[in-house]
PDB file of C-alpha atoms in Angstrom:
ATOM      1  CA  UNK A   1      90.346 109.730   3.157  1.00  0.00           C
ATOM      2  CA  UNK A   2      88.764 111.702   5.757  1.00  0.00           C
ATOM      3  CA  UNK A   3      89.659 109.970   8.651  1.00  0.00           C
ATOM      4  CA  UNK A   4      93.400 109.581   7.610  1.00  0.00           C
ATOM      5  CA  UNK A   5      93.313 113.347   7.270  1.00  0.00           C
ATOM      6  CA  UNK A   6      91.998 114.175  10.862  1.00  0.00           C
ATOM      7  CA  UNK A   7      94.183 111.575  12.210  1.00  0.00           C
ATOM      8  CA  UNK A   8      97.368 113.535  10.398  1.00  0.00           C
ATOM      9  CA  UNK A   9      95.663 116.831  11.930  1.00  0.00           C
ATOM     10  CA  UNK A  10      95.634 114.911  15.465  1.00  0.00           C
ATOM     11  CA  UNK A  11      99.043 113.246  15.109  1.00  0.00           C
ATOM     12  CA  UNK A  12     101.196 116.533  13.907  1.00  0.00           C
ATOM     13  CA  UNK A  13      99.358 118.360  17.273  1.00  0.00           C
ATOM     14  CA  UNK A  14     100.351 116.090  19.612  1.00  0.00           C
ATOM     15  CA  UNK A  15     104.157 115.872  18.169  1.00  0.00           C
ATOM     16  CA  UNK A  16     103.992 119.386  18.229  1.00  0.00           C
ATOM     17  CA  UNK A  17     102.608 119.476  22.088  1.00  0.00           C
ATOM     18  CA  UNK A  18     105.166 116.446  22.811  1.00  0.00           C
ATOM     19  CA  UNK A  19     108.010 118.597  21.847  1.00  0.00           C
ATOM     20  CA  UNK A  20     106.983 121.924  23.331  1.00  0.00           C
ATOM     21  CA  UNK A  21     108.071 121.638  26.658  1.00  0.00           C
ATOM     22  CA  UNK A  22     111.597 119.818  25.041  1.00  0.00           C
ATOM     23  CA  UNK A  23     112.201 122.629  23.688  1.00  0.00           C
ATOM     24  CA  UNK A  24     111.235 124.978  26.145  1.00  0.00           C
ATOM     25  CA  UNK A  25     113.878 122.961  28.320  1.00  0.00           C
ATOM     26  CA  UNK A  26     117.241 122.859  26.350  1.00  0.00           C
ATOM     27  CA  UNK A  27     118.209 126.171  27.584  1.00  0.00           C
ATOM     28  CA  UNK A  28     117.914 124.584  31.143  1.00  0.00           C
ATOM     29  CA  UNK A  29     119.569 121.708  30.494  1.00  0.00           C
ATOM     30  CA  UNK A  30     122.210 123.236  29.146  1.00  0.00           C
ATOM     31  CA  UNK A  31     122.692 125.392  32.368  1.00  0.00           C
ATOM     32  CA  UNK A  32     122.870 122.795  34.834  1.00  0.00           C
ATOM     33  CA  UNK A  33     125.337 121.097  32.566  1.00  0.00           C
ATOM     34  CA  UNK A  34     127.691 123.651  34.051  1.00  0.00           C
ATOM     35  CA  UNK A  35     131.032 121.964  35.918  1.00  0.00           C
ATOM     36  CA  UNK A  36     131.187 124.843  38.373  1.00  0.00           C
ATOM     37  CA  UNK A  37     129.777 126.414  41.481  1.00  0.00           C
ATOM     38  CA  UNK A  38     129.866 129.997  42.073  1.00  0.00           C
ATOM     39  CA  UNK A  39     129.496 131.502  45.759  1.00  0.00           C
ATOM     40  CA  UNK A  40     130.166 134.549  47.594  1.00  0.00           C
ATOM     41  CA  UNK A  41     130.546 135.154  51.101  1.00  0.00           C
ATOM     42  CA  UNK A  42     130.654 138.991  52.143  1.00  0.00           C
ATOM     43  CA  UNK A  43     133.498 140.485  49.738  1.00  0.00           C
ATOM     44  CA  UNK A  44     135.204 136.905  49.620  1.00  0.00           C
ATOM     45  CA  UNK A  45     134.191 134.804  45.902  1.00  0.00           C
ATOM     46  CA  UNK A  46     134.665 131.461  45.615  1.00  0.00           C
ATOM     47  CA  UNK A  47     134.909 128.824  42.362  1.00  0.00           C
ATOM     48  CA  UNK A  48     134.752 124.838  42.977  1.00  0.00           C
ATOM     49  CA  UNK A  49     134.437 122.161  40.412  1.00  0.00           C
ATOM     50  CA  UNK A  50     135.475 118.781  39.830  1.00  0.00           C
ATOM     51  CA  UNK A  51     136.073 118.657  36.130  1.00  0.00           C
ATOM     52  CA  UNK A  52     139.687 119.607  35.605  1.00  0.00           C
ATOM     53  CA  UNK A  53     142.227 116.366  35.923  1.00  0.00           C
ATOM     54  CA  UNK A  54     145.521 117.122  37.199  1.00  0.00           C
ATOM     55  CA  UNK A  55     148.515 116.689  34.295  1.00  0.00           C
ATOM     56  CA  UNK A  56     150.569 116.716  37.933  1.00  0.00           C
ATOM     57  CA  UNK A  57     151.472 119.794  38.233  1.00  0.00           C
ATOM     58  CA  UNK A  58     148.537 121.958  37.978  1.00  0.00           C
ATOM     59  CA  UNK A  59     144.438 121.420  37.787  1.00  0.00           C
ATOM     60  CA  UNK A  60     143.964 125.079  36.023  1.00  0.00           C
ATOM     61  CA  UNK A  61     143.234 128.557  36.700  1.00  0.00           C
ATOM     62  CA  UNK A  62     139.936 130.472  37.272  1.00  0.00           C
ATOM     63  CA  UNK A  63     138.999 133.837  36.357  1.00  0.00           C
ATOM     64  CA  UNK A  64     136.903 136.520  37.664  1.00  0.00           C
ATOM     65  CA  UNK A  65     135.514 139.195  35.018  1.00  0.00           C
ATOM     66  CA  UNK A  66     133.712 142.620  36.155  1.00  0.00           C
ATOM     67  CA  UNK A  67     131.889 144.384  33.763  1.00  0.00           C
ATOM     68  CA  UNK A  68     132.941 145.599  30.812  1.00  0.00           C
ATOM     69  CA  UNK A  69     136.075 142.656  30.821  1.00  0.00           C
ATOM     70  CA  UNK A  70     135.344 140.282  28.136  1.00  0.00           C
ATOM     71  CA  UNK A  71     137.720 137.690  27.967  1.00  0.00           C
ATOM     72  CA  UNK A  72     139.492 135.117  30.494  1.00  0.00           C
ATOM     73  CA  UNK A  73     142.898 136.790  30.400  1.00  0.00           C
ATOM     74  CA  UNK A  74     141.059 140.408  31.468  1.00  0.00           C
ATOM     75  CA  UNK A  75     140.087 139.365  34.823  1.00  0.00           C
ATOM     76  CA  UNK A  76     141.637 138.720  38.217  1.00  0.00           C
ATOM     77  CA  UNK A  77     143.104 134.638  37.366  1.00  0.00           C
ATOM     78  CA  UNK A  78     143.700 132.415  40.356  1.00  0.00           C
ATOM     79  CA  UNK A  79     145.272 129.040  40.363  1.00  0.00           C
ATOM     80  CA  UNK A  80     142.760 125.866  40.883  1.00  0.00           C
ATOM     81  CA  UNK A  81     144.116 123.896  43.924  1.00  0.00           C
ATOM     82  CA  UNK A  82     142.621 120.775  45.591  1.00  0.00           C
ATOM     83  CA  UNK A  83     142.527 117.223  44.919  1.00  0.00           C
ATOM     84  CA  UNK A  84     141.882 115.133  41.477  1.00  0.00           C
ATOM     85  CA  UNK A  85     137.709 114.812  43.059  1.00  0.00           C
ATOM     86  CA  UNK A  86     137.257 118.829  44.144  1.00  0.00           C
ATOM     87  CA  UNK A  87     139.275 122.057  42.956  1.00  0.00           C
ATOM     88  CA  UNK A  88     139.083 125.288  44.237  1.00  0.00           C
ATOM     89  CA  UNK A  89     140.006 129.146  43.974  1.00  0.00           C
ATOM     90  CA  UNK A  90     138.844 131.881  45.885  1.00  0.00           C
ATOM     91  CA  UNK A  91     139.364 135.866  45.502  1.00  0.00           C
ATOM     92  CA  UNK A  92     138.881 138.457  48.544  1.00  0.00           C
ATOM     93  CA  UNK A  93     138.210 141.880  48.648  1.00  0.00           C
ATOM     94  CA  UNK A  94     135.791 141.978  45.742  1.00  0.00           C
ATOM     95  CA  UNK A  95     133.726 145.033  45.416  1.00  0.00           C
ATOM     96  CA  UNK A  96     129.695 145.072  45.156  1.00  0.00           C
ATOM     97  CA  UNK A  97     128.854 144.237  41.655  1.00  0.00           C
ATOM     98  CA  UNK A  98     128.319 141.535  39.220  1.00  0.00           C
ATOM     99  CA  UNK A  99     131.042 139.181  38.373  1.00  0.00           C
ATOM    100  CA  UNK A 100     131.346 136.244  35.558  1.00  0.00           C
ATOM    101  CA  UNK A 101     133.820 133.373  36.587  1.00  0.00           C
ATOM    102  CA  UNK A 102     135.496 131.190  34.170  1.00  0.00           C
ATOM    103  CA  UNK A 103     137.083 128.084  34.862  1.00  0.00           C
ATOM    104  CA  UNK A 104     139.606 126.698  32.063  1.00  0.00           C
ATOM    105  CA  UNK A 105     141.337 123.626  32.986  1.00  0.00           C
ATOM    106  CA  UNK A 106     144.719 122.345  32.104  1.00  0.00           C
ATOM    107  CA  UNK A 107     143.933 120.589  28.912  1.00  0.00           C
ATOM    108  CA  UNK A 108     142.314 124.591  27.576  1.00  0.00           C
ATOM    109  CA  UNK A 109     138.849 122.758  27.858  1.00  0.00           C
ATOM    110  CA  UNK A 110     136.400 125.400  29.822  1.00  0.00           C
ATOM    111  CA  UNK A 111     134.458 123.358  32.859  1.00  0.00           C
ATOM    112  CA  UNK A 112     132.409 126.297  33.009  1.00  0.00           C
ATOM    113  CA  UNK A 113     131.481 130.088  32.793  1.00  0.00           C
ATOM    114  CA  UNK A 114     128.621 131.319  35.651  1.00  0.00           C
ATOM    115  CA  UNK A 115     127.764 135.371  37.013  1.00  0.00           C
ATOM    116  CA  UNK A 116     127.019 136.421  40.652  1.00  0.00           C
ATOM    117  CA  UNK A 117     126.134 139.035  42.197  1.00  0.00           C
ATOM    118  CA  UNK A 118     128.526 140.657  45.157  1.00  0.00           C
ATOM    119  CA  UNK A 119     126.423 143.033  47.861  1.00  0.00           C
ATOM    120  CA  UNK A 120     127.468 145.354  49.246  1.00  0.00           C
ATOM    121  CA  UNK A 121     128.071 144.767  52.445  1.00  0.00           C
ATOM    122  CA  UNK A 122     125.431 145.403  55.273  1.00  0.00           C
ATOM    123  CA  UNK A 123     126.298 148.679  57.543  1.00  0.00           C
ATOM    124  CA  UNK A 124     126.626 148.087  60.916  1.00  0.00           C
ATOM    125  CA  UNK A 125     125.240 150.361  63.186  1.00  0.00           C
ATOM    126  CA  UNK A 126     126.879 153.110  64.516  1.00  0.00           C
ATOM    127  CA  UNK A 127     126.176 154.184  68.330  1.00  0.00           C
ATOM    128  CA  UNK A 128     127.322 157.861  69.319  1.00  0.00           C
ATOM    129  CA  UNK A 129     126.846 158.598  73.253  1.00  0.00           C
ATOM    130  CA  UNK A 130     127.820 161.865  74.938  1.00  0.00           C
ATOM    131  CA  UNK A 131     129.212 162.051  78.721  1.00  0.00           C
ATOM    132  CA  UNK A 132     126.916 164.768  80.161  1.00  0.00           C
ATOM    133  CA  UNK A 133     123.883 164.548  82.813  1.00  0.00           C
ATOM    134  CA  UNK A 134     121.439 163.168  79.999  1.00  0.00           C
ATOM    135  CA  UNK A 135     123.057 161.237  78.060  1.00  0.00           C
ATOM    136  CA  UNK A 136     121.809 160.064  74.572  1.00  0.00           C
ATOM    137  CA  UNK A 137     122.264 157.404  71.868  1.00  0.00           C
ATOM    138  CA  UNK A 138     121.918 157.105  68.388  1.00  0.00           C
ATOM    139  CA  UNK A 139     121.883 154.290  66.469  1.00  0.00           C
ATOM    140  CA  UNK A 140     121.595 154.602  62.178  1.00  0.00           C
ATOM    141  CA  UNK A 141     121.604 152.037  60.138  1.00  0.00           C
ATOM    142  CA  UNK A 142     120.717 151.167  56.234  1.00  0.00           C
ATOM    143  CA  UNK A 143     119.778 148.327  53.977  1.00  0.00           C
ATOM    144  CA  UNK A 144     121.296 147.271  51.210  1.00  0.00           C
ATOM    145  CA  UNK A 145     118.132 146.864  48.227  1.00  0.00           C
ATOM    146  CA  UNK A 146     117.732 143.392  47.191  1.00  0.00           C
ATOM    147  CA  UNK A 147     118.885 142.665  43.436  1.00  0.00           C
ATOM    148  CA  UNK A 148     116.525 139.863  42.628  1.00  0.00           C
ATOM    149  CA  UNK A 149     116.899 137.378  39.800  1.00  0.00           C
ATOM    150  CA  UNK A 150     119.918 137.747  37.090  1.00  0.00           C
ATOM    151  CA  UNK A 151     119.449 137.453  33.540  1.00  0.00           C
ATOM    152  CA  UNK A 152     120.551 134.463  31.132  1.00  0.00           C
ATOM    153  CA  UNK A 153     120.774 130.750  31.515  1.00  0.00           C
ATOM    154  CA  UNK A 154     120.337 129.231  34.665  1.00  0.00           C
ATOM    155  CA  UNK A 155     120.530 132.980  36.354  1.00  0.00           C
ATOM    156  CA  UNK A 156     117.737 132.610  38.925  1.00  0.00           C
ATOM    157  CA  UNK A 157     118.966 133.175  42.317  1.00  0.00           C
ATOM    158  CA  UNK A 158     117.270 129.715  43.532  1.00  0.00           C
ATOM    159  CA  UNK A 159     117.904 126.797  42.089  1.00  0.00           C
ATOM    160  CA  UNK A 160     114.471 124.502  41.048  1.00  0.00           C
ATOM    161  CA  UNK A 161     114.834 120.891  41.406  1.00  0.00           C
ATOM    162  CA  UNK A 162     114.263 118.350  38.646  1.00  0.00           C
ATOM    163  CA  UNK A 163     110.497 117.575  40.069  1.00  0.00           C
ATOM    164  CA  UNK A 164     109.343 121.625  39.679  1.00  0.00           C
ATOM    165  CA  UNK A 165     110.710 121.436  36.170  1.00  0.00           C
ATOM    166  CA  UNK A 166     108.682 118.396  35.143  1.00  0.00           C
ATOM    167  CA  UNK A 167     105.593 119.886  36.923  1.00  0.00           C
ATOM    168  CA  UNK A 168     106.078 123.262  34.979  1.00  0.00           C
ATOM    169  CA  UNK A 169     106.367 120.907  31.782  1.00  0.00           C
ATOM    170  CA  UNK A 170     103.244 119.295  32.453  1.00  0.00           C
ATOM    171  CA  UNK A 171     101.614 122.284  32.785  1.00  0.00           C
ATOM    172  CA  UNK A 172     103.154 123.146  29.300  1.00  0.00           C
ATOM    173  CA  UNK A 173     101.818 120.169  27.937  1.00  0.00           C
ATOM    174  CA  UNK A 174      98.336 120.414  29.419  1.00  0.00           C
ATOM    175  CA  UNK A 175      97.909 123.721  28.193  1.00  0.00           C
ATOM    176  CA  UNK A 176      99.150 123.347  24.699  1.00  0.00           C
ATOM    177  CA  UNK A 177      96.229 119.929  24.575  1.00  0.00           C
ATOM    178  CA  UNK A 178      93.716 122.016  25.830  1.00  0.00           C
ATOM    179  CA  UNK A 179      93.666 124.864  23.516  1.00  0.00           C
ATOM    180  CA  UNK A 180      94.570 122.306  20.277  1.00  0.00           C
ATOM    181  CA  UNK A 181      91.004 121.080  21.757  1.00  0.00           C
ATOM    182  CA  UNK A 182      89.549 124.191  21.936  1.00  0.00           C
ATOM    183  CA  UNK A 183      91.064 125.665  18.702  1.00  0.00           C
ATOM    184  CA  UNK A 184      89.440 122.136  16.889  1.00  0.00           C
ATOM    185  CA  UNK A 185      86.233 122.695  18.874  1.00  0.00           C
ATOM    186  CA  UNK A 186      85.559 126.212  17.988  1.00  0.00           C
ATOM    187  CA  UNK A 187      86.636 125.058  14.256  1.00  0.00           C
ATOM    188  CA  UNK A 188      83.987 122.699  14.044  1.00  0.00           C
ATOM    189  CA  UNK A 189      81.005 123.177  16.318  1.00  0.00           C
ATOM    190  CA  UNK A 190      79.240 120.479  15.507  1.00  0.00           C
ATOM    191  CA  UNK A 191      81.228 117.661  16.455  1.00  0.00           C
ATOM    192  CA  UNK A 192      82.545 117.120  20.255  1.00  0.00           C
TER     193      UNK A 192
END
C-alpha cells in the first residue's frame, strides 16, 4: 500500500513537470503560427504572407491600425498583390509609433494580426559654416532612444529559434525535478 502510494506521489510530479514547459509554450506556438511578416524600413511598412489564395481577381487587403483604432475597417487598407506563393502590401509615410497590421484574405479568413514599432527617423546632421577670416563649423546631431521589446505574443524584437526554446524548456523541466526532489527531501529527512 505504501509503495503504490509513493509511486502515485512520484508519477503525478513528473506528469506535472512533463507538462510544465507544454504549457509554458502554447502561447509561443501560437505566435509563430502567424501567416504574416511585418517590417518597416524608415517611414515605409511592409506586410507579406503566403496564405491568401487568389479567387482570380484579388488575394485580399491588409490593414494598418495606430493606436486607439480597433478594428480592420479603421485603419489605412491596402490591396494584397503578388503571386498565388507570396502577397504583398506596403504603406509609406507612416509616422513614429506603434502599428498593428491585419491581413484578411479573400475568403474573410484572417492569415494574421502582428504590431511594430515605426522610429522615428534618425536626424542627420546639420553643418552651419560662416564666410569670414575664421571660419567655423557646427555639426548637432541626436539619437533616437531605443524602444526595446513589445508586449504580447511573440512581441520580442528578436526572434529565438526552435533549439533556444527547447533549451529554455529543459531548463524548465530540470528545475521543476529538482525542487520536487528537494521539496520530498526536506519532507522526509531520513530517506535519500
Amino acid at each position: 500500500m505504501r509503495t503504490t502510494q509513493t509511486l502515485l506521489r512520484s508519477g503525478l510530479t513528473v506528469a506535472a513537470a512533463a507538462a510544465l514547459p507544454l504549457t509554458l509554450a502554447a502561447p509561443a506556438a501560437v505566435a509563430w503560427g502567424s501567416g504574416i511578416s511585418v517590417s518597416t524600413s524608415g517611414t515605409t511598412v511592409s506586410v507579406t504572407t503566403s496564405a491568401c489564395p487568389s479567387n482570380g481577381s484579388s488575394f485580399g487587403d491588409a490593414s494598418l491600425l495606430s493606436n486607439g483604432q480597433a478594428n480592420f475597417a479603421q485603419g489605412r487598407q491596402m490591396s494584397l498583390t503578388g503571386t498565388s506563393t507570396s502577397q504583398s502590401a506596403s504603406w509609406t509615410g507612416v509616422g513614429p509609433g506603434t502599428y498593428t497590421v491585419i491581413v484578411v484574405c479573400q475568403d474573410g479568413s484572417t492569415a494574421g494580426t502582428q504590431s511594430i514599432i515605426v522610429s522615428a527617423p534618425a536626424a542627420t546632421p546639420t553643418i552651419s559654416a560662416t564666410t569670414t577670416p575664421t571660419a567655423t563649423a557646427t555639426t548637432t546631431a541626436t539619437a533616437s532612444p531605443s524602444r526595446g521589446v513589445m508586449g504580447g505574443l511573440g512581441g520580442a524584437v528578436k526572434d529565438y529559434g526552435t533549439a533556444t526554446v527547447v533549451g529554455g524548456g529543459a531548463l524548465v523541466v530540470t528545475g521543476t525535478v529538482a525542487a520536487a526532489w528537494f521539496l520530498r527531501r526536506r519532507s522526509k529527512p531520513h530517506r535519500l
